[in-house]
mmCIF file of C-alpha atoms in Angstrom:
data_model
loop_
_atom_site.group_PDB
_atom_site.id
_atom_site.type_symbol
_atom_site.label_atom_id
_atom_site.label_comp_id
_atom_site.label_asym_id
_atom_site.label_seq_id
_atom_site.Cartn_x
_atom_site.Cartn_y
_atom_site.Cartn_z
ATOM 1 C CA MET C 1 -108.660 151.271 26.383
ATOM 2 C CA LEU C 2 -105.138 152.335 25.590
ATOM 3 C CA GLU C 3 -105.841 152.321 21.854
ATOM 4 C CA ASP C 4 -103.676 154.217 19.353
ATOM 5 C CA ARG C 5 -102.021 156.631 21.791
ATOM 6 C CA MET C 6 -99.453 157.433 19.117
ATOM 7 C CA ALA C 7 -101.952 159.162 16.844
ATOM 8 C CA ALA C 8 -101.144 162.641 18.085
ATOM 9 C CA ALA C 9 -97.428 162.173 17.490
ATOM 10 C CA ARG C 10 -97.103 160.087 14.321
ATOM 11 C CA PRO C 11 -100.550 159.252 12.926
ATOM 12 C CA ILE C 12 -100.851 156.143 10.828
ATOM 13 C CA THR C 13 -103.884 154.302 9.603
ATOM 14 C CA PRO C 14 -103.558 150.542 9.914
ATOM 15 C CA ALA C 15 -104.792 149.069 6.661
ATOM 16 C CA ILE C 16 -104.707 145.310 6.567
ATOM 17 C CA GLY C 17 -106.628 143.433 3.959
ATOM 18 C CA GLN C 18 -109.012 140.758 5.170
ATOM 19 C CA GLN C 19 -108.737 137.820 2.798
ATOM 20 C CA PRO C 20 -111.330 135.076 3.129
ATOM 21 C CA SER C 21 -110.022 131.652 3.882
ATOM 22 C CA PRO C 22 -110.246 129.242 0.954
ATOM 23 C CA PRO C 23 -113.262 126.881 1.181
ATOM 24 C CA GLU C 24 -111.034 123.867 1.637
ATOM 25 C CA ALA C 25 -109.021 125.487 4.458
ATOM 26 C CA ALA C 26 -111.035 123.967 7.296
ATOM 27 C CA ALA C 27 -110.787 120.474 5.830
ATOM 28 C CA SER C 28 -107.060 120.564 5.055
ATOM 29 C CA TRP C 29 -105.843 122.606 8.012
ATOM 30 C CA PRO C 30 -103.482 120.655 10.322
ATOM 31 C CA ALA C 31 -105.354 119.759 13.492
ATOM 32 C CA ALA C 32 -102.259 120.333 15.629
ATOM 33 C CA TYR C 33 -101.917 123.987 14.631
ATOM 34 C CA PRO C 34 -102.658 126.653 17.281
ATOM 35 C CA GLN C 35 -106.157 128.069 17.568
ATOM 36 C CA GLY C 36 -105.036 131.697 17.568
ATOM 37 C CA TYR C 37 -102.049 133.996 17.325
ATOM 38 C CA ALA C 38 -100.938 137.326 18.787
ATOM 39 C CA VAL C 39 -98.624 139.135 16.370
ATOM 40 C CA VAL C 40 -96.502 141.396 18.547
ATOM 41 C CA ASP C 41 -94.008 144.190 18.055
ATOM 42 C CA VAL C 42 -92.324 146.262 20.761
ATOM 43 C CA GLU C 43 -90.011 149.239 20.500
ATOM 44 C CA THR C 44 -87.491 149.546 23.301
ATOM 45 C CA THR C 45 -84.838 151.756 24.871
ATOM 46 C CA GLY C 46 -82.177 149.247 23.800
ATOM 47 C CA LEU C 47 -81.265 145.558 23.830
ATOM 48 C CA ALA C 48 -79.869 145.017 27.334
ATOM 49 C CA ARG C 49 -81.689 143.194 30.120
ATOM 50 C CA ASP C 50 -82.349 146.467 31.967
ATOM 51 C CA ASP C 51 -83.795 148.230 28.907
ATOM 52 C CA ARG C 52 -87.492 149.039 28.753
ATOM 53 C CA ILE C 53 -90.428 148.947 26.344
ATOM 54 C CA VAL C 54 -91.541 152.329 24.958
ATOM 55 C CA SER C 55 -94.382 151.136 22.715
ATOM 56 C CA ALA C 56 -96.237 147.905 22.004
ATOM 57 C CA ALA C 57 -98.701 146.657 19.407
ATOM 58 C CA VAL C 58 -100.681 143.420 19.105
ATOM 59 C CA TYR C 59 -102.670 142.059 16.150
ATOM 60 C CA ARG C 60 -104.893 139.153 17.140
ATOM 61 C CA LEU C 61 -105.310 136.516 14.425
ATOM 62 C CA ASP C 62 -107.574 133.499 14.255
ATOM 63 C CA VAL C 63 -106.583 129.926 13.491
ATOM 64 C CA HIS C 64 -106.126 130.674 9.758
ATOM 65 C CA GLY C 65 -104.220 133.920 10.262
ATOM 66 C CA GLU C 66 -107.176 136.253 9.669
ATOM 67 C CA VAL C 67 -107.094 139.509 11.635
ATOM 68 C CA GLU C 68 -109.578 139.808 14.492
ATOM 69 C CA ASP C 69 -108.488 143.169 15.917
ATOM 70 C CA HIS C 70 -105.467 145.280 16.781
ATOM 71 C CA TRP C 71 -104.233 147.381 19.700
ATOM 72 C CA TYR C 72 -101.415 149.829 20.319
ATOM 73 C CA THR C 73 -100.044 151.885 23.185
ATOM 74 C CA LEU C 74 -97.100 154.000 24.192
ATOM 75 C CA VAL C 75 -95.346 153.060 27.427
ATOM 76 C CA ASN C 76 -93.497 155.392 29.776
ATOM 77 C CA PRO C 77 -90.122 153.665 30.362
ATOM 78 C CA GLU C 78 -89.287 155.870 33.347
ATOM 79 C CA ARG C 79 -85.882 156.526 31.842
ATOM 80 C CA ASP C 80 -84.190 157.906 28.734
ATOM 81 C CA PRO C 81 -86.125 156.639 25.688
ATOM 82 C CA GLY C 82 -82.990 155.307 24.034
ATOM 83 C CA PRO C 83 -82.580 155.259 20.238
ATOM 84 C CA VAL C 84 -84.931 158.088 19.285
ATOM 85 C CA TRP C 85 -83.276 158.027 15.866
ATOM 86 C CA ILE C 86 -84.865 154.577 15.338
ATOM 87 C CA HIS C 87 -88.307 154.644 16.971
ATOM 88 C CA GLY C 88 -88.875 158.422 16.979
ATOM 89 C CA LEU C 89 -90.266 158.522 20.526
ATOM 90 C CA THR C 90 -88.941 161.336 22.682
ATOM 91 C CA SER C 91 -89.196 161.830 26.428
ATOM 92 C CA ASP C 92 -91.884 164.479 25.887
ATOM 93 C CA MET C 93 -93.993 162.056 23.840
ATOM 94 C CA LEU C 94 -93.743 159.388 26.519
ATOM 95 C CA ALA C 95 -94.191 161.560 29.605
ATOM 96 C CA ALA C 96 -97.973 161.111 29.756
ATOM 97 C CA ALA C 97 -97.975 157.482 28.566
ATOM 98 C CA PRO C 98 -99.040 154.707 30.979
ATOM 99 C CA LEU C 99 -96.465 152.725 32.913
ATOM 100 C CA PHE C 100 -96.100 149.070 31.946
ATOM 101 C CA PRO C 101 -98.027 147.760 35.002
ATOM 102 C CA GLU C 102 -100.978 149.886 33.845
ATOM 103 C CA ILE C 103 -101.137 148.153 30.451
ATOM 104 C CA VAL C 104 -100.719 144.629 31.838
ATOM 105 C CA PRO C 105 -104.482 143.872 32.029
ATOM 106 C CA GLU C 106 -105.148 144.894 28.409
ATOM 107 C CA LEU C 107 -101.993 143.314 27.042
ATOM 108 C CA SER C 108 -102.679 140.080 28.921
ATOM 109 C CA LYS C 109 -106.192 139.908 27.489
ATOM 110 C CA ARG C 110 -104.718 140.058 23.989
ATOM 111 C CA LEU C 111 -101.988 137.485 24.602
ATOM 112 C CA GLU C 112 -103.993 134.954 26.586
ATOM 113 C CA GLY C 113 -104.317 131.529 25.038
ATOM 114 C CA ARG C 114 -102.462 132.523 21.866
ATOM 115 C CA VAL C 115 -99.093 131.840 20.304
ATOM 116 C CA LEU C 116 -96.920 134.955 20.370
ATOM 117 C CA VAL C 117 -95.670 135.705 16.849
ATOM 118 C CA ALA C 118 -92.830 138.147 16.230
ATOM 119 C CA HIS C 119 -89.945 138.809 13.889
ATOM 120 C CA ASN C 120 -86.972 137.651 15.981
ATOM 121 C CA ALA C 121 -89.427 136.474 18.626
ATOM 122 C CA MET C 122 -86.780 135.722 21.224
ATOM 123 C CA PHE C 123 -86.083 139.445 21.565
ATOM 124 C CA ASP C 124 -89.718 140.557 21.803
ATOM 125 C CA TRP C 125 -90.545 137.773 24.249
ATOM 126 C CA SER C 126 -87.536 138.496 26.481
ATOM 127 C CA MET C 127 -88.448 142.195 26.690
ATOM 128 C CA ILE C 128 -92.098 141.396 27.471
ATOM 129 C CA ALA C 129 -91.185 138.730 30.044
ATOM 130 C CA ARG C 130 -88.874 141.134 31.876
ATOM 131 C CA GLU C 131 -91.494 143.873 31.943
ATOM 132 C CA TYR C 132 -94.048 141.447 33.353
ATOM 133 C CA ALA C 133 -91.541 140.315 35.994
ATOM 134 C CA ARG C 134 -90.899 143.927 37.015
ATOM 135 C CA ALA C 135 -94.658 144.374 37.315
ATOM 136 C CA GLU C 136 -94.827 141.219 39.478
ATOM 137 C CA ALA C 137 -97.089 139.574 36.932
ATOM 138 C CA GLU C 138 -96.870 136.690 34.475
ATOM 139 C CA ALA C 139 -97.557 136.903 30.770
ATOM 140 C CA PRO C 140 -100.375 134.481 29.811
ATOM 141 C CA VAL C 141 -98.562 133.019 26.802
ATOM 142 C CA ARG C 142 -96.837 129.649 26.643
ATOM 143 C CA GLN C 143 -95.470 129.419 23.106
ATOM 144 C CA ARG C 144 -93.843 131.731 20.593
ATOM 145 C CA LEU C 145 -93.216 131.528 16.853
ATOM 146 C CA CYS C 146 -90.429 133.427 15.129
ATOM 147 C CA THR C 147 -91.224 134.454 11.562
ATOM 148 C CA ILE C 148 -87.513 134.328 10.715
ATOM 149 C CA ALA C 149 -87.453 130.661 11.711
ATOM 150 C CA LEU C 150 -90.686 130.017 9.782
ATOM 151 C CA SER C 151 -89.246 131.672 6.660
ATOM 152 C CA LYS C 152 -86.239 129.373 6.895
ATOM 153 C CA GLU C 153 -88.469 126.317 7.292
ATOM 154 C CA LEU C 154 -90.437 127.379 4.210
ATOM 155 C CA ARG C 155 -87.202 128.094 2.308
ATOM 156 C CA LEU C 156 -88.501 131.463 1.161
ATOM 157 C CA PRO C 157 -86.145 133.083 -1.385
ATOM 158 C CA LEU C 158 -85.346 136.130 0.770
ATOM 159 C CA PRO C 159 -82.160 138.182 0.302
ATOM 160 C CA ASN C 160 -81.897 138.604 4.086
ATOM 161 C CA HIS C 161 -83.984 138.196 7.212
ATOM 162 C CA LYS C 162 -85.204 141.743 7.686
ATOM 163 C CA LEU C 163 -88.910 142.366 8.078
ATOM 164 C CA GLU C 164 -88.897 144.600 5.009
ATOM 165 C CA SER C 165 -87.615 141.712 2.881
ATOM 166 C CA LEU C 166 -90.332 139.363 4.122
ATOM 167 C CA ALA C 167 -92.905 142.081 3.462
ATOM 168 C CA ALA C 168 -91.599 142.704 -0.058
ATOM 169 C CA HIS C 169 -91.760 138.974 -0.813
ATOM 170 C CA TYR C 170 -95.522 139.019 -0.189
ATOM 171 C CA GLY C 171 -96.132 142.467 -1.665
ATOM 172 C CA VAL C 172 -96.904 144.071 1.700
ATOM 173 C CA THR C 173 -96.280 147.826 1.836
ATOM 174 C CA GLN C 174 -94.651 149.231 4.953
ATOM 175 C CA GLN C 175 -95.686 152.767 5.896
ATOM 176 C CA HIS C 176 -93.660 153.529 9.041
ATOM 177 C CA ALA C 177 -90.736 151.219 9.822
ATOM 178 C CA HIS C 178 -89.934 150.929 13.542
ATOM 179 C CA HIS C 179 -93.403 152.101 14.515
ATOM 180 C CA ALA C 180 -94.753 149.216 16.588
ATOM 181 C CA LEU C 181 -98.282 149.379 15.168
ATOM 182 C CA ASP C 182 -97.176 149.421 11.541
ATOM 183 C CA ASP C 183 -94.495 146.776 12.063
ATOM 184 C CA ALA C 184 -97.111 144.517 13.693
ATOM 185 C CA ARG C 185 -99.520 145.138 10.798
ATOM 186 C CA VAL C 186 -96.860 144.316 8.215
ATOM 187 C CA LEU C 187 -95.884 141.174 10.074
ATOM 188 C CA ALA C 188 -99.517 140.064 10.397
ATOM 189 C CA GLU C 189 -99.997 140.438 6.630
ATOM 190 C CA ALA C 190 -96.783 138.558 5.877
ATOM 191 C CA PHE C 191 -97.449 135.846 8.462
ATOM 192 C CA ARG C 192 -100.832 134.890 7.017
ATOM 193 C CA PRO C 193 -99.524 133.594 3.642
ATOM 194 C CA SER C 194 -96.560 131.971 5.395
ATOM 195 C CA LEU C 195 -98.945 130.167 7.731
ATOM 196 C CA ARG C 196 -101.029 128.950 4.792
ATOM 197 C CA LEU C 197 -97.948 127.689 2.963
ATOM 198 C CA ALA C 198 -96.952 125.780 6.079
ATOM 199 C CA ALA C 199 -100.466 124.342 6.412
ATOM 200 C CA GLN C 200 -100.547 123.240 2.774
ATOM 201 C CA ALA C 201 -97.260 121.390 3.284
ATOM 202 C CA ASN C 202 -98.430 120.087 6.672
ATOM 203 C CA LEU C 203 -95.218 121.592 8.046
ATOM 204 C CA ARG C 204 -94.529 121.406 11.739
ATOM 205 C CA LEU C 205 -94.465 124.990 12.990
ATOM 206 C CA PRO C 206 -91.220 126.052 14.737
ATOM 207 C CA LEU C 207 -92.898 126.698 18.098
ATOM 208 C CA LEU C 208 -90.772 127.368 21.177
ATOM 209 C CA ALA C 209 -91.763 127.502 24.822
ATOM 210 C CA CYS C 210 -92.147 130.875 26.544
ATOM 211 C CA GLN C 211 -90.680 130.483 30.006
ATOM 212 C CA PRO C 212 -91.833 133.290 32.327
ATOM 213 C CA LEU C 213 -89.350 134.954 34.650
ATOM 214 C CA THR C 214 -90.020 134.045 38.268
ATOM 215 C CA GLU C 215 -87.294 136.200 39.789
ATOM 216 C CA TRP C 216 -86.151 139.628 38.760
ATOM 217 C CA ALA C 217 -83.444 142.082 39.832
ATOM 218 C CA ASP C 218 -84.071 145.467 38.265
ATOM 219 C CA GLY C 219 -80.593 146.079 36.944
ATOM 220 C CA PRO C 220 -78.092 144.898 34.334
ATOM 221 C CA ALA C 221 -76.369 141.543 34.558
ATOM 222 C CA ALA C 222 -73.055 143.358 34.879
ATOM 223 C CA PRO C 223 -72.107 147.001 35.432
ATOM 224 C CA ARG C 224 -72.531 148.899 32.174
ATOM 225 C CA GLN C 225 -69.199 150.658 32.039
ATOM 226 C CA ARG C 226 -69.458 152.585 28.814
ATOM 227 C CA PRO C 227 -66.123 154.221 27.960
ATOM 228 C CA ALA C 228 -66.143 157.917 27.223
ATOM 229 C CA ALA C 229 -65.489 157.276 23.550
ATOM 230 C CA ALA C 230 -68.817 155.442 23.331
ATOM 231 C CA ALA C 231 -70.858 158.015 25.229
ATOM 232 C CA TYR C 232 -74.281 158.773 23.796
ATOM 233 C CA ARG C 233 -75.448 162.226 22.889
ATOM 234 C CA PRO C 234 -78.378 163.058 25.193
ATOM 235 C CA THR C 235 -80.590 164.311 22.381
ATOM 236 C CA SER C 236 -80.430 161.373 19.993
ATOM 237 C CA TRP C 237 -78.745 158.587 22.018
ATOM 238 C CA ARG C 238 -76.959 157.570 18.836
ATOM 239 C CA PRO C 239 -73.404 156.438 19.504
ATOM 240 C CA SER C 240 -70.311 157.268 17.570
ATOM 241 C CA ARG C 241 -69.300 154.453 15.246
ATOM 242 C CA LYS C 242 -65.711 154.696 16.446
ATOM 243 C CA ARG C 243 -65.709 151.727 18.754
ATOM 244 C CA PRO C 244 -63.892 151.956 22.089
ATOM 245 C CA ALA C 245 -61.082 149.535 22.799
ATOM 246 C CA CYS C 246 -62.222 146.418 24.623
ATOM 247 C CA PRO C 247 -61.001 146.682 28.236
ATOM 248 C CA TYR C 248 -60.596 142.909 28.602
ATOM 249 C CA PRO C 249 -57.891 140.622 27.170
ATOM 250 C CA ASN C 250 -58.979 137.891 24.792
ATOM 251 C CA PRO C 251 -59.557 134.813 26.992
ATOM 252 C CA GLY C 252 -59.344 132.436 24.041
ATOM 253 C CA ARG C 253 -61.689 130.901 21.539
ATOM 254 C CA TYR C 254 -65.358 130.225 22.194
ATOM 255 C CA GLU C 255 -66.364 126.630 22.855
ATOM 256 C CA PRO C 256 -69.767 125.762 21.288
ATOM 257 C CA GLY C 257 -72.329 125.142 23.983
ATOM 258 C CA ALA C 258 -70.437 127.175 26.574
ATOM 259 C CA ARG C 259 -70.880 130.802 27.661
ATOM 260 C CA LEU C 260 -69.293 133.761 25.954
ATOM 261 C CA VAL C 261 -66.597 135.393 28.078
ATOM 262 C CA GLN C 262 -65.776 139.085 28.267
ATOM 263 C CA GLY C 263 -62.928 139.889 25.910
ATOM 264 C CA MET C 264 -63.896 137.357 23.236
ATOM 265 C CA ARG C 265 -63.934 138.646 19.674
ATOM 266 C CA VAL C 266 -67.118 138.568 17.615
ATOM 267 C CA ALA C 267 -67.722 139.674 14.039
ATOM 268 C CA PHE C 268 -70.918 140.322 12.083
ATOM 269 C CA SER C 269 -71.742 139.632 8.443
ATOM 270 C CA GLY C 270 -74.837 140.478 6.394
ATOM 271 C CA ASP C 271 -78.136 142.008 7.431
ATOM 272 C CA THR C 272 -79.730 141.643 10.848
ATOM 273 C CA SER C 273 -83.362 141.980 11.905
ATOM 274 C CA VAL C 274 -82.371 144.114 14.889
ATOM 275 C CA ASP C 275 -80.505 147.289 13.942
ATOM 276 C CA ARG C 276 -76.826 146.349 13.501
ATOM 277 C CA GLU C 277 -75.577 149.282 15.549
ATOM 278 C CA LEU C 278 -77.717 148.237 18.512
ATOM 279 C CA LEU C 279 -76.391 144.681 18.292
ATOM 280 C CA GLU C 280 -72.819 145.943 18.235
ATOM 281 C CA ASP C 281 -73.473 148.291 21.156
ATOM 282 C CA ARG C 282 -75.028 145.493 23.190
ATOM 283 C CA ALA C 283 -72.001 143.265 22.513
ATOM 284 C CA ILE C 284 -69.635 146.063 23.587
ATOM 285 C CA GLU C 285 -71.649 146.723 26.743
ATOM 286 C CA ALA C 286 -71.436 143.018 27.575
ATOM 287 C CA GLY C 287 -67.633 143.263 27.398
ATOM 288 C CA LEU C 288 -67.076 141.646 24.013
ATOM 289 C CA HIS C 289 -64.640 142.822 21.348
ATOM 290 C CA VAL C 290 -66.514 143.670 18.128
ATOM 291 C CA ALA C 291 -64.117 142.988 15.266
ATOM 292 C CA THR C 292 -64.438 144.257 11.716
ATOM 293 C CA SER C 293 -62.901 141.101 10.217
ATOM 294 C CA VAL C 294 -62.456 137.416 10.986
ATOM 295 C CA SER C 295 -59.096 136.097 12.150
ATOM 296 C CA ARG C 296 -57.761 133.109 14.080
ATOM 297 C CA LEU C 297 -58.558 135.045 17.256
ATOM 298 C CA THR C 298 -62.254 135.509 16.409
ATOM 299 C CA SER C 299 -64.555 133.473 18.630
ATOM 300 C CA LEU C 300 -67.822 133.857 16.701
ATOM 301 C CA LEU C 301 -69.153 135.027 13.359
ATOM 302 C CA VAL C 302 -72.764 136.167 13.597
ATOM 303 C CA THR C 303 -74.735 135.954 10.350
ATOM 304 C CA ASN C 304 -78.261 135.070 9.285
ATOM 305 C CA ASP C 305 -76.931 133.796 5.954
ATOM 306 C CA PRO C 306 -74.266 131.197 6.798
ATOM 307 C CA GLU C 307 -74.390 129.729 3.283
ATOM 308 C CA SER C 308 -73.431 133.016 1.624
ATOM 309 C CA ARG C 309 -69.904 133.021 0.223
ATOM 310 C CA THR C 310 -68.518 136.187 1.730
ATOM 311 C CA SER C 311 -64.923 136.784 2.755
ATOM 312 C CA LYS C 312 -65.955 136.545 6.416
ATOM 313 C CA THR C 313 -67.771 133.214 6.087
ATOM 314 C CA ALA C 314 -64.880 131.826 4.016
ATOM 315 C CA LYS C 315 -62.350 132.871 6.658
ATOM 316 C CA ALA C 316 -64.553 131.509 9.432
ATOM 317 C CA ALA C 317 -64.629 128.144 7.660
ATOM 318 C CA SER C 318 -60.848 128.123 7.175
ATOM 319 C CA PHE C 319 -60.150 129.042 10.812
ATOM 320 C CA GLY C 320 -62.843 126.797 12.274
ATOM 321 C CA THR C 321 -64.626 129.796 13.763
ATOM 322 C CA PRO C 322 -68.172 128.909 14.897
ATOM 323 C CA VAL C 323 -70.933 130.590 12.867
ATOM 324 C CA ILE C 324 -74.280 131.310 14.547
ATOM 325 C CA ASP C 325 -77.361 133.301 13.653
ATOM 326 C CA GLU C 326 -78.592 136.506 15.239
ATOM 327 C CA ALA C 327 -81.170 134.861 17.501
ATOM 328 C CA ALA C 328 -78.598 132.452 18.947
ATOM 329 C CA PHE C 329 -76.168 135.331 19.515
ATOM 330 C CA MET C 330 -78.788 137.382 21.363
ATOM 331 C CA GLN C 331 -79.457 134.372 23.557
ATOM 332 C CA LEU C 332 -75.742 134.097 24.390
ATOM 333 C CA LEU C 333 -75.650 137.812 25.210
ATOM 334 C CA GLN C 334 -78.078 137.218 28.065
ATOM 335 C CA ASP C 335 -75.365 135.475 30.073
ATOM 336 C CA VAL C 336 -71.825 136.601 29.242
ATOM 337 C CA ALA C 337 -69.262 135.356 31.779
ATOM 338 C CA PRO C 338 -67.015 137.939 33.446
ATOM 339 C CA ALA C 339 -63.414 138.179 32.347
ATOM 340 C CA PRO C 340 -61.004 135.918 34.286
ATOM 341 C CA ALA C 341 -59.183 137.640 37.087
ATOM 342 C CA SER C 342 -55.686 138.672 35.987
ATOM 343 C CA GLY C 343 -52.743 136.960 37.621
#
């Protein structure tokens, strides 16, 4: 068992309160709801398709969202651990950790036959699916549920879509943010009341299919040419916030439904569930121009609060700039088209 390998480095004691299901739960529970859930959180070396998982945690929940058990492990990414300043895991801490293929049997046992639940589930699922593909295996999960999407369906009065805001709404105390085990615990506690609210309203859960990767090339979609101005310090990996100039000319405005193209301008507004700096870095690595404001040349405005009346959303509306949420943007980042050949 690869249980709680992090204890020697950053000990935490998972404390999740078991709350008995109300007597009428069985009678009123929607019959179409899943029979079990796997609340998942992974910490990674970054956001790109060639980045790796450095730690993973799973809380297994029953049909009503009650905790059955939990599991946690470090993972040796076989490369630089990435944003140590976020997850706190150094190369020394990960040196003796198992490789991902070694945790596949235990992780699969905890995912099998359950709906994968995560905060910004597209990201967690994509990282897990890639790791399984590298290991020449297939994750035994067919559906995922994003707690951001569920919060929107429930119309929860949240100031933003960060996990800490969802936790605060339900009075859940977070002990160690960006520690996979504690983030999974917090999400499990916050998911349970959300699930019950959805059941009471007989709400259709926002379930999406998990498509496994059948082919895998262990490398980035495009060469990661990071200019010198954006070089990472080897000790912390944290980049300078002075963004390098985009090496590609602006190819024109984004057409909804099409691919992003290198050189297109994107802007961000409001809070994001994934660290903003990592999102910006991933956009830069993909060849996009990260702008600080919205103009007629801006292709996309990324925000989880499109109804908020900020200067950026107002300008986007006046210029006809498409506005998408973080999850949709991360999906577009998976397949950015190369810049057109000059001349």
